[in-house]
XYZ file of C-alpha atoms in Angstrom:
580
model
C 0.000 0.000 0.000
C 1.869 2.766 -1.292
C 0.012 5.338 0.594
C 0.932 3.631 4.248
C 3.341 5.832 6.332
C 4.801 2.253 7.573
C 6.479 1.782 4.109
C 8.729 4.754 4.789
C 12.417 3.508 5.219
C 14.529 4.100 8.458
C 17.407 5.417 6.056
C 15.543 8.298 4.803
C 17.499 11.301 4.391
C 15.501 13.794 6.290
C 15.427 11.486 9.612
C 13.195 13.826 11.087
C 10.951 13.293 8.180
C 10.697 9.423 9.224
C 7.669 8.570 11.713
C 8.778 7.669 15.201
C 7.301 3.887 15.070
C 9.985 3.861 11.850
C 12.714 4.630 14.733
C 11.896 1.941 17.729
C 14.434 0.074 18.902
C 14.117 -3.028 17.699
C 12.886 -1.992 14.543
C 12.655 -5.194 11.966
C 14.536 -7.068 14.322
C 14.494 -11.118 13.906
C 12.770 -11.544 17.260
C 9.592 -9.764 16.433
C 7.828 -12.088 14.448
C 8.249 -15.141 16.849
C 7.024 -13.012 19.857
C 4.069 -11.982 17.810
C 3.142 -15.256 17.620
C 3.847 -16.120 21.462
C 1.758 -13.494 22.231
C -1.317 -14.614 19.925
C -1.011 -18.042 21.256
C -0.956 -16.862 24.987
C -3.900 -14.960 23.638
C -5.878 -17.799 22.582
C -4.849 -20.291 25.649
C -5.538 -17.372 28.481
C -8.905 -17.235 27.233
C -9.690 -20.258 27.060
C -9.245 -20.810 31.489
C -10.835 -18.651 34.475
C -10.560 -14.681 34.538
C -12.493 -14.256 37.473
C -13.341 -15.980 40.842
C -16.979 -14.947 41.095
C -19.068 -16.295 38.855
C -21.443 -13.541 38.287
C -19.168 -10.769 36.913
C -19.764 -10.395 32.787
C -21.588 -13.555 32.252
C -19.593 -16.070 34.327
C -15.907 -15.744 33.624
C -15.064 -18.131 36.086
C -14.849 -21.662 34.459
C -11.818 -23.274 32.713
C -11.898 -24.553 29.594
C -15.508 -23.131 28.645
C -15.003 -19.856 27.693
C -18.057 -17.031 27.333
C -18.649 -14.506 24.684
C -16.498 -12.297 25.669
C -13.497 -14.187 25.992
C -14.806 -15.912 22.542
C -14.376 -12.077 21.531
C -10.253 -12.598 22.238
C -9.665 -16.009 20.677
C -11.034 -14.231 17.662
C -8.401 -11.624 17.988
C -6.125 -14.438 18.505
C -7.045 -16.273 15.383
C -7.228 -13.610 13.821
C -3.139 -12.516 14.859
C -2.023 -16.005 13.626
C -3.536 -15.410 10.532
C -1.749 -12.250 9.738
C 1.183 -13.468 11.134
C 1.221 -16.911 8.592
C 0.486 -14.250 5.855
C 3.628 -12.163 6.978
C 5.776 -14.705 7.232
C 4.768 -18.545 6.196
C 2.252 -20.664 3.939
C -0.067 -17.579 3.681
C 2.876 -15.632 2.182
C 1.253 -14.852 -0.481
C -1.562 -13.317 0.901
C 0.792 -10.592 2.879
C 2.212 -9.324 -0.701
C -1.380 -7.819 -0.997
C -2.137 -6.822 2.671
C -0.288 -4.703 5.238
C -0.301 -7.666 7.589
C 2.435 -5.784 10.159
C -0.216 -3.011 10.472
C -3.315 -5.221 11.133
C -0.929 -6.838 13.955
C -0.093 -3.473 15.441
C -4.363 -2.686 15.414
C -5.074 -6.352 16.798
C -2.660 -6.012 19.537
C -3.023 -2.412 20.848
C -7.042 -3.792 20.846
C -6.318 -6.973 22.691
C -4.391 -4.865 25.679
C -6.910 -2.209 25.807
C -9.969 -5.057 25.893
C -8.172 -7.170 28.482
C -7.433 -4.121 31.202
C -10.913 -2.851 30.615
C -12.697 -6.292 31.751
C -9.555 -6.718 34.398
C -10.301 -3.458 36.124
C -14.447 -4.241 35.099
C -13.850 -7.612 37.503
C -11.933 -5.610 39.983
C -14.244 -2.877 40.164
C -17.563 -5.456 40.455
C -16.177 -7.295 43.258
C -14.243 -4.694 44.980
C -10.952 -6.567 44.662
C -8.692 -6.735 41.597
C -7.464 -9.944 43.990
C -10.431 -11.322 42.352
C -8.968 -11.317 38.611
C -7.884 -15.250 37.944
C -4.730 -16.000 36.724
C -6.352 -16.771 33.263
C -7.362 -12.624 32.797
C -3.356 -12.052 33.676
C -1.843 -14.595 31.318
C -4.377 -13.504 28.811
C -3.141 -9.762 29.115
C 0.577 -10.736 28.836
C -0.343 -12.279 25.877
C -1.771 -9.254 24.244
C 1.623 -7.000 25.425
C 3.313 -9.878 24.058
C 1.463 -9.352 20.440
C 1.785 -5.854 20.933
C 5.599 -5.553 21.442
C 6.244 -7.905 18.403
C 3.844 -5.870 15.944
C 5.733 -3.232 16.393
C 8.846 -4.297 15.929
C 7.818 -5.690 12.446
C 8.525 -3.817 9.400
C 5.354 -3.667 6.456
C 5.995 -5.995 3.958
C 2.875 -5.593 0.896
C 3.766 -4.517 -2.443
C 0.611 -4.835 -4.622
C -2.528 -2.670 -3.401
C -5.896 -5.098 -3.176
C -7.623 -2.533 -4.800
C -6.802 -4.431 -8.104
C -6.788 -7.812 -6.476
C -8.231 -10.403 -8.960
C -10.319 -13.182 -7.169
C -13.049 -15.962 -8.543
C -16.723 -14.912 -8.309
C -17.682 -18.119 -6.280
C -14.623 -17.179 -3.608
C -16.251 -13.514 -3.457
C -19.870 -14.602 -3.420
C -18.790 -17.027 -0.253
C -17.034 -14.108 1.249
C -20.184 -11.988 1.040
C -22.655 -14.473 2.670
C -20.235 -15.315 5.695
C -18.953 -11.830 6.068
C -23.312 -11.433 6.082
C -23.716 -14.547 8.881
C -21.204 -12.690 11.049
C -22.920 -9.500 10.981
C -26.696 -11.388 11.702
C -25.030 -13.790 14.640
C -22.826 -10.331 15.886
C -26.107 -8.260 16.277
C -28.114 -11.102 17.689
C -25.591 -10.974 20.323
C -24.424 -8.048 20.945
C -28.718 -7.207 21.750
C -28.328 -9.924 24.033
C -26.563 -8.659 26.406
C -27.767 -6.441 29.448
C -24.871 -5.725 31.407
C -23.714 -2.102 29.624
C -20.113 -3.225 30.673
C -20.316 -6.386 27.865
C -21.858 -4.815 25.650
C -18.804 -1.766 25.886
C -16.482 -4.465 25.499
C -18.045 -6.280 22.768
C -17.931 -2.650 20.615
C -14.615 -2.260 21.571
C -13.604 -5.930 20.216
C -15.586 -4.886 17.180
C -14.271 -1.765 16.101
C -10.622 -2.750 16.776
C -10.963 -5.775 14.300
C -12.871 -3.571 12.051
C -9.695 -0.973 12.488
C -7.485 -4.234 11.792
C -9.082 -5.094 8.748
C -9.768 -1.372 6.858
C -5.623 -0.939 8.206
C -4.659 -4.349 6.513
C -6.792 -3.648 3.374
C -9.322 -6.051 3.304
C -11.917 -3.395 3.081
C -10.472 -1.976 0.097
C -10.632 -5.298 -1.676
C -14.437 -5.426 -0.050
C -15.650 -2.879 -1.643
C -14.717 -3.658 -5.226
C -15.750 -7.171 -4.539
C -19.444 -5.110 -2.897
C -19.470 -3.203 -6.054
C -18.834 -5.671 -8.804
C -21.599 -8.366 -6.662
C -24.286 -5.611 -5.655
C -27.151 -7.984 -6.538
C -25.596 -10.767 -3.786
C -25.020 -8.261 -1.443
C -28.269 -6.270 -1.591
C -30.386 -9.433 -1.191
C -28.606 -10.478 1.332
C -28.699 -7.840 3.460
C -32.321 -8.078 3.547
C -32.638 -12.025 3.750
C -30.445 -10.765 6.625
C -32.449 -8.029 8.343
C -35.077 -10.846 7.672
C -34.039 -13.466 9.379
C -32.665 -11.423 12.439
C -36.004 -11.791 14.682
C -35.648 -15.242 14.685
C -32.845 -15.073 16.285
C -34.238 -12.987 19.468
C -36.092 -15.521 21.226
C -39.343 -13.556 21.120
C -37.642 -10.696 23.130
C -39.526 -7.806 23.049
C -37.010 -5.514 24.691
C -34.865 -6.269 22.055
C -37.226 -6.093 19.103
C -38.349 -2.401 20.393
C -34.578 -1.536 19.838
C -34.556 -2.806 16.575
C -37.805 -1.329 15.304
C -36.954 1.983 16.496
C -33.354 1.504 14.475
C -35.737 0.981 11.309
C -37.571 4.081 11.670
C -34.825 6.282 12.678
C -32.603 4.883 9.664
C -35.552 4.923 7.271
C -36.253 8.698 8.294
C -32.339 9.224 7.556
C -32.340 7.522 4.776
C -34.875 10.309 3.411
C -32.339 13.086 4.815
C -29.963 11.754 3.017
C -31.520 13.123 -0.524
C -31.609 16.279 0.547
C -28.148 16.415 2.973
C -26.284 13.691 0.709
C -27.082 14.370 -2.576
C -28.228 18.025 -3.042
C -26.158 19.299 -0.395
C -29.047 21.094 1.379
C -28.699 21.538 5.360
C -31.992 20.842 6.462
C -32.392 21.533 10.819
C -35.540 20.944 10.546
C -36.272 17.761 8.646
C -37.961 15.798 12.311
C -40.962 17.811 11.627
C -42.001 15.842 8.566
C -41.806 12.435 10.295
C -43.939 14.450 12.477
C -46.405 15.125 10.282
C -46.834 11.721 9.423
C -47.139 10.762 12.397
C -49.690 12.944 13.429
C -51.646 12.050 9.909
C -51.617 8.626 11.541
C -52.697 9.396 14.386
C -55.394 11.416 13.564
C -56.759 9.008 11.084
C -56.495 5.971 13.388
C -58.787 4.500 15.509
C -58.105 6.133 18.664
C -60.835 7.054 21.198
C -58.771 10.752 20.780
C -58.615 11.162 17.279
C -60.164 13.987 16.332
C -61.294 13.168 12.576
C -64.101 10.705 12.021
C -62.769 9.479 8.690
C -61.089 6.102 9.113
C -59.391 5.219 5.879
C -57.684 1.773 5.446
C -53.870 2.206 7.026
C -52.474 2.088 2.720
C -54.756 5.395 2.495
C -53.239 6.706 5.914
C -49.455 6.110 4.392
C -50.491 7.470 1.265
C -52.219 10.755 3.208
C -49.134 11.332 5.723
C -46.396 10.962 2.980
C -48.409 13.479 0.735
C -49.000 15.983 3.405
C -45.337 16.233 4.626
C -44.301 16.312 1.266
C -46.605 19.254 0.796
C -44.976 20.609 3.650
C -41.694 20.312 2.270
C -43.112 22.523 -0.864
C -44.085 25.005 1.224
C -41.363 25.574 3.438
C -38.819 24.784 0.101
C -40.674 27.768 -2.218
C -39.815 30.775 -0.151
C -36.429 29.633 1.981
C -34.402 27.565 -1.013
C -33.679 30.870 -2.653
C -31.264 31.102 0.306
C -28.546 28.753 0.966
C -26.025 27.764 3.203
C -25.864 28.898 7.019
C -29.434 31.069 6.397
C -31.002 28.094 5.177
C -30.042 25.849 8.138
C -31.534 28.851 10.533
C -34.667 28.654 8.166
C -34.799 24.992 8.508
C -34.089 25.179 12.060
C -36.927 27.609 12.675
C -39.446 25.576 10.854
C -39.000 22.881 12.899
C -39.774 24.799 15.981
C -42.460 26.070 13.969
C -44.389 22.591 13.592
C -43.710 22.084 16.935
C -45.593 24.403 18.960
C -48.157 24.783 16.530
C -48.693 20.821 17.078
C -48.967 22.000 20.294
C -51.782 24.827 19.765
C -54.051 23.289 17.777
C -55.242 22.228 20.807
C -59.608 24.066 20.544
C -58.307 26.828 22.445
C -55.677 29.025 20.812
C -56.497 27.107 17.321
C -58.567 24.220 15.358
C -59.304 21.228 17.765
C -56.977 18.921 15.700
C -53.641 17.152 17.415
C -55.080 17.968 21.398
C -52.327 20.411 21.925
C -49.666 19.019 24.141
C -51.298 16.567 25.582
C -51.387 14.460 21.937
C -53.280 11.456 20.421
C -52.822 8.680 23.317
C -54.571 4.933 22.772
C -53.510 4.754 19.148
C -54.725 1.032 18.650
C -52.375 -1.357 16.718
C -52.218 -2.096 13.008
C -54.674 -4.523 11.477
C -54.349 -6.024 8.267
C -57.569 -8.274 7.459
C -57.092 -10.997 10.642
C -53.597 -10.024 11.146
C -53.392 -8.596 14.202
C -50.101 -6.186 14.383
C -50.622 -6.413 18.564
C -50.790 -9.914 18.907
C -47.553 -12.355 19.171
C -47.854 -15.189 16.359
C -45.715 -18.293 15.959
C -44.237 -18.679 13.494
C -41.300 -21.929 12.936
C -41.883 -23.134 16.313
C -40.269 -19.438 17.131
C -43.137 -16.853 18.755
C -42.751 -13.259 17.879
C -44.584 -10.656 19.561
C -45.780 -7.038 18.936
C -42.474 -5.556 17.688
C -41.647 -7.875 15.618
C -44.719 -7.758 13.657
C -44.131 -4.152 13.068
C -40.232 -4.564 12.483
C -41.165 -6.620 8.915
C -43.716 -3.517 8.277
C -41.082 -1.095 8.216
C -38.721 -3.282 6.722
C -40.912 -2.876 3.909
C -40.934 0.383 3.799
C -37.132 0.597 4.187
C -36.577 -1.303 1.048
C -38.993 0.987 -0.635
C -37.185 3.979 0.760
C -33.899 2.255 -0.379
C -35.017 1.787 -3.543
C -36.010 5.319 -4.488
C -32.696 6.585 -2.957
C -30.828 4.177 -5.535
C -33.160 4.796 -8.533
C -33.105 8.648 -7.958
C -29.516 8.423 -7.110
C -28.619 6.422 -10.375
C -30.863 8.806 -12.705
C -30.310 12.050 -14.129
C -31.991 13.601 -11.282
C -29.700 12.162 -8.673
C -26.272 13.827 -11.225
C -28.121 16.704 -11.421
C -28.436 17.039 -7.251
C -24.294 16.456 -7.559
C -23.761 18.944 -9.283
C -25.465 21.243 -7.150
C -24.245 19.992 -4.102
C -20.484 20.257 -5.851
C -21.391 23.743 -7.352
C -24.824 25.283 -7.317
C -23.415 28.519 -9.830
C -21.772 26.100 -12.264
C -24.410 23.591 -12.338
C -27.041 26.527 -13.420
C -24.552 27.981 -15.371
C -24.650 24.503 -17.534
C -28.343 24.075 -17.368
C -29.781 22.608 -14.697
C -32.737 23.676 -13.250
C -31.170 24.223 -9.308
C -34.286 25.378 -7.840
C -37.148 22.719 -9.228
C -34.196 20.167 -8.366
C -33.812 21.738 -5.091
C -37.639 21.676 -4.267
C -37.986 18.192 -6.036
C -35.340 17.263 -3.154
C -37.278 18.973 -0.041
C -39.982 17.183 -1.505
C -38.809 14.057 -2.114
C -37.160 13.061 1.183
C -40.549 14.555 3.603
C -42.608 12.475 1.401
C -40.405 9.196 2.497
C -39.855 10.550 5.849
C -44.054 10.576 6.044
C -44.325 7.345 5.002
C -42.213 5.992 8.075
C -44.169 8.412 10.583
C -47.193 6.799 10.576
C -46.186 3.788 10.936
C -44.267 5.493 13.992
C -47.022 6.382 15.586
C -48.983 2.723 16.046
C -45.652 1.856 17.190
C -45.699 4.063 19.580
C -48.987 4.117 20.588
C -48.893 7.686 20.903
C -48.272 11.260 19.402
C -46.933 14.088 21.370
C -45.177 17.069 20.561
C -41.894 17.020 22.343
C -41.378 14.032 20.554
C -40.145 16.083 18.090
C -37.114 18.498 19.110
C -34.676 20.237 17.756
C -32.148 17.162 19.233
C -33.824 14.562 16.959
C -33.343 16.652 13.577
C -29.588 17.016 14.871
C -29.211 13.270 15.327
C -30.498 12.623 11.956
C -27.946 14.647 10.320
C -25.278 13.220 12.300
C -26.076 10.170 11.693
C -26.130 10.885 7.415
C -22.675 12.777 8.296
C -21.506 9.714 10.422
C -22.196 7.191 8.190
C -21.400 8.816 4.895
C -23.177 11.253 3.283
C -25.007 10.011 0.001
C -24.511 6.560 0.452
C -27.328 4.168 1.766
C -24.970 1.587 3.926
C -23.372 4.435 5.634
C -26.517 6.051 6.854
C -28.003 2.611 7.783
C -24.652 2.234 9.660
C -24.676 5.691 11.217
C -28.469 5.566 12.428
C -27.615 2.178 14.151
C -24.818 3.429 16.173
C -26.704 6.702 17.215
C -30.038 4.783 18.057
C -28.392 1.488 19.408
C -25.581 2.966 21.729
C -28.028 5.421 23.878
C -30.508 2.343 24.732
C -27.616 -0.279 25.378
C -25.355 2.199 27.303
C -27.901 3.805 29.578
C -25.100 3.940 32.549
C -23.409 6.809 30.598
C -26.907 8.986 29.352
C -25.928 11.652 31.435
C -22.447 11.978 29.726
C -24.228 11.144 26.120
C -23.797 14.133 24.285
C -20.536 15.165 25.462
C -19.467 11.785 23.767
C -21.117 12.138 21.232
C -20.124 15.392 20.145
C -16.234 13.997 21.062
C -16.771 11.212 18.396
C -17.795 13.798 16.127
C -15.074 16.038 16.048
C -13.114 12.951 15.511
C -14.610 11.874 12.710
C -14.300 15.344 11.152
C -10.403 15.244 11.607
C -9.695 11.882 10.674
C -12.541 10.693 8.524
C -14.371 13.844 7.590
C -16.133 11.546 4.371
C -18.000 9.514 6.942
C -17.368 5.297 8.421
C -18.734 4.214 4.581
C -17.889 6.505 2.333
C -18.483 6.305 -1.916
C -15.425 6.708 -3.825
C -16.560 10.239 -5.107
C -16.752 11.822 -1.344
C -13.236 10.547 -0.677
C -11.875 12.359 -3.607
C -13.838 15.423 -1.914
C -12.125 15.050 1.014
C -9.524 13.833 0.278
C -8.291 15.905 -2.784
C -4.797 16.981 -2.610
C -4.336 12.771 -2.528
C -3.339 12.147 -6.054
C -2.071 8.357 -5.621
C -5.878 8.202 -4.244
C -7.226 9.872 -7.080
C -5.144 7.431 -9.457
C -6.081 4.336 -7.791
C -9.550 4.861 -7.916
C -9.442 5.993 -11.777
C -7.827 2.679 -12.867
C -10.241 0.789 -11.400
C -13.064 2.430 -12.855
C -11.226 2.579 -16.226
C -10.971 -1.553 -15.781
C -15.000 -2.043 -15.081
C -15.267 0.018 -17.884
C -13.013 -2.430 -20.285
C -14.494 -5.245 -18.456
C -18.444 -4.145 -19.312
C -16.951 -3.738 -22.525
């Protein structure tokens, strides 16, 4: 990888020039790669006897020989290490000429110490005693200094970039559906656990490997494989999101999570046409999942609703996607001839606007319509002919209750959402929001038609964002105002930003993380935003294009990188001969 700062030599001729992990002592040294490999094996043998004497501290820790999930978590790093390690140096050979195996190393072992003093001080910390830490946790932690020291001390040895690595389609098609199996059987548990301390720990094993891999450049090679195999991949990330309630057990605590990841990604997902691809900041973008939601809520059958007309619920979607779009024309007419900051204070506005007059239309100080601040409570469930959306059903032996029942719903609607974004992405229409988002003066200057595309945008996403508010709002059984705040439009652009603007795995990534961490790491709400503004000023420094980024937002952040810029071009120039 020709862009690593590993590959630098220690003789360069400015030495100050040469990064400081180029200078250890040690450096390349014979001894590096055999301590590496102690370490990973101490790794994988600590693990597999007692960290802890009491039996009730992160699962049970305590047996030998039968290790939990967690430690599970560090014979993966461990198998993981080994298998760098043969590619460095050994029958994998071959495999390191294409990945930065030393760098991987380095990644896997600075997450293996960090992992095993967390759950040491965890154990000492639950039972008041670090006394209480078995010598399994210690060995298991020497191990991981062990892999660290020798991962340093090895010098990156790749020399072809997997950017233009050639593989079979069968061998990429395998690699797709396992890489999809891990990410079903990760979730599945990872919402299994309760203690907040696990669940920590599991992230943290998670996003190290994940660090490991993008480092070593599997990634890389992942996303050309992702791109050339869309088809595989797309339907089997929904035969994944599919199958993932039967793997809950009939947990409903678990289920709510999920559900409310669905409609917080789906609403995103709609942000992202008018954040992603037209370059519009939009404050203000909650209010039209409000507006479904209060369409739905309105037309249900609640003993509160205050219309009499009770359309079937396809009517309802239909009605609540219409009127936020409508909303989106009439907010979009007047403030889209502004741009920039004014139009995020516009935005902003209008979303304090919907707000409190949610909250007036109350019979007293307007129209008896929404019942002011109190809302629509008693909103009854969904009911599709005899399906009842409220009742559990079985269904392969496996029961699945309330949420469940509405998580396929809006999985439906997702994929529908989804499938605009790519169509209107892919057209004309979705070029022509590029090149207003890239340069709103040039693009008019060439023809396009920057304000209808502008509006069409505004539009376009509250229409989808309606669609998934009324489904909200039998979810959650009621409507209030100060369900929708200023907060919740922020977290939906941070969570476009986070994942990657104008992509649709980035955003789904992005809304998971923002709606998944708050309800899993409740022992930390009070510090939530300070973290999460932390993690955002990260991400702007070191990976300002978001966690999934499309090849066309790197180059825009990334722009002074010409071996970048290069890399990228050959490839496309290759799919082009290839489609020829």
């Amino acid at each position: 990888m020709s862009t690593s700062t590993t590959d630098l030599t220690p003789d360069h001729d400015d030495h100050e020039a040469v990064p400081l992990l180029e200078r250890m002592p040690g450096r390349g040294s014979a001894a590096a790669w055999p301590l590496a490999l102690v370490g990973a094996a101490l790794l994988i043998a600590g693990s597999f006897l007692s960290w802890s004497f009491p039996d009730d501290v992160l699962g049970d820790l305590s047996v030998n020989f039968y290790p939990n999930g967690l430690q599970l978590c560090v014979v993966a790093l461990g198998i993981a290490a080994v298998i760098f390690l043969l590619a460095y140096r050994g029958p994998l050979s071959r495999l390191g000429d294409w990945l930065d195996a030393a760098s991987a190393l380095r990644w896997i072992g600075l997450g293996a110490v960090i992992y095993m003093a967390a759950t040491i001080i965890a154990i000492g910390w639950q039972t008041g005693a670090i006394l209480n830490v078995n010598p399994g946790g210690w060995i298991t932690l020497i191990g991981a200094l062990l892999l660290l020291a020798g991962s340093l001390m090895l010098v990156s040895r790749n020399t072809r970039d997997p950017l233009f690595a050639k593989t079979s389609s069968w061998f990429e098609i395998i690699t797709i559906i396992v890489l999809l199996a891990l990410v079903l059987f990760g979730a599945a548990y990872a919402l299994g656990l309760e203690d907040a301390v696990s669940f920590a720990l599991f992230l943290l094993f998670a996003g190290m490997l994940s660090m490991a891999l993008t480092k070593a450049g599997v990634f890389t090679w992942l996303g050309v494989v992702s791109q050339k195999n869309r088809q595989v991949l797309m339907f089997g990330a929904f035969a994944v999101a599919f199958l993932f309630p039967f793997t809950q057990g009939g947990s409903d605590e678990n289920m709510s999570i999920a559900t409310q990841v669905l409609i917080f990604a789906a609403t995103a997902l709609g942000l992202n046409i008018v954040v992603g691809l037209a370059g519009l900041l939009d404050l203000g973008y909650i209010a039209f999942l409000g507006a479904g939601a209060y369409v739905g809520a309105i037309l249900s059958n609640s003993a509160f609703a205050t219309i009499g007309w009770k359309p079937p619920f396809i009517v309802v979607v239909l009605i609540g996607a219409l009127v936020s779009a409508i909303l989106g024309l009439i907010i979009g007419s007047p403030t889209l001839r502004v741009s920039g900051d004014y139009l995020a204070i516009v935005t902003l506005a209008f979303g304090e606007i919907f707000r409190f007059t949610m909250g007036n239309l109350d019979g007293n100080n307007g129209p008896d319509l929404t019942n002011g601040p109190n809302g629509i409570p008693a909103i009854p469930d969904l009911k599709f002919g005899s399906f009842d959306f409220g009742q559990p059903h079985e269904v392969f032996g496996i029961t699945l209750g309330r949420f469940a029942n509405y998580y396929f719903l809006l999985l439906v609607i997702a994929a529908f959402i989804i499938f605009v974004f790519i169509r209107l992405n892919n057209s004309r229409i979705g070029r022509g929001w590029v090149a207003i988002r890239e340069d709103e003066k040039a693009a008019e200057a060439m023809g396009v038609n920057v304000f209808g595309l502008k509006l069409f945008a505004f539009a376009g996403g509250a229409f989808l964002a309606g669609m998934a508010g009324t489904v909200k709002a039998h979810h959650d059984v009621s409507v209030t105002p100060d369900q929708y705040i200023f907060l919740e439009s922020a977290f939906l652009l941070a969570a476009v930003v986070l994942g990657g603007m104008g992509t649709v795995a980035g955003v789904l990534v992005g809304a998971t993380i923002l709606k998944l961490l708050p309800e899993k790491l409740r022992f930390i709400a009070d510090y939530r935003l300070m973290i999460f503004g932390l993690v955002l000023v990260l991400m702007m420094r070191f990976r300002p294009e978001g966690l999934i980024a499309s090849q066309r937002r790197k180059l825009e952040f990334h722009h002074d990188d010409e071996d970048l810029a290069q890399r990228i071009e050959e490839v496309h120039l290759e799919e082009a001969e290839a489609k020829a």
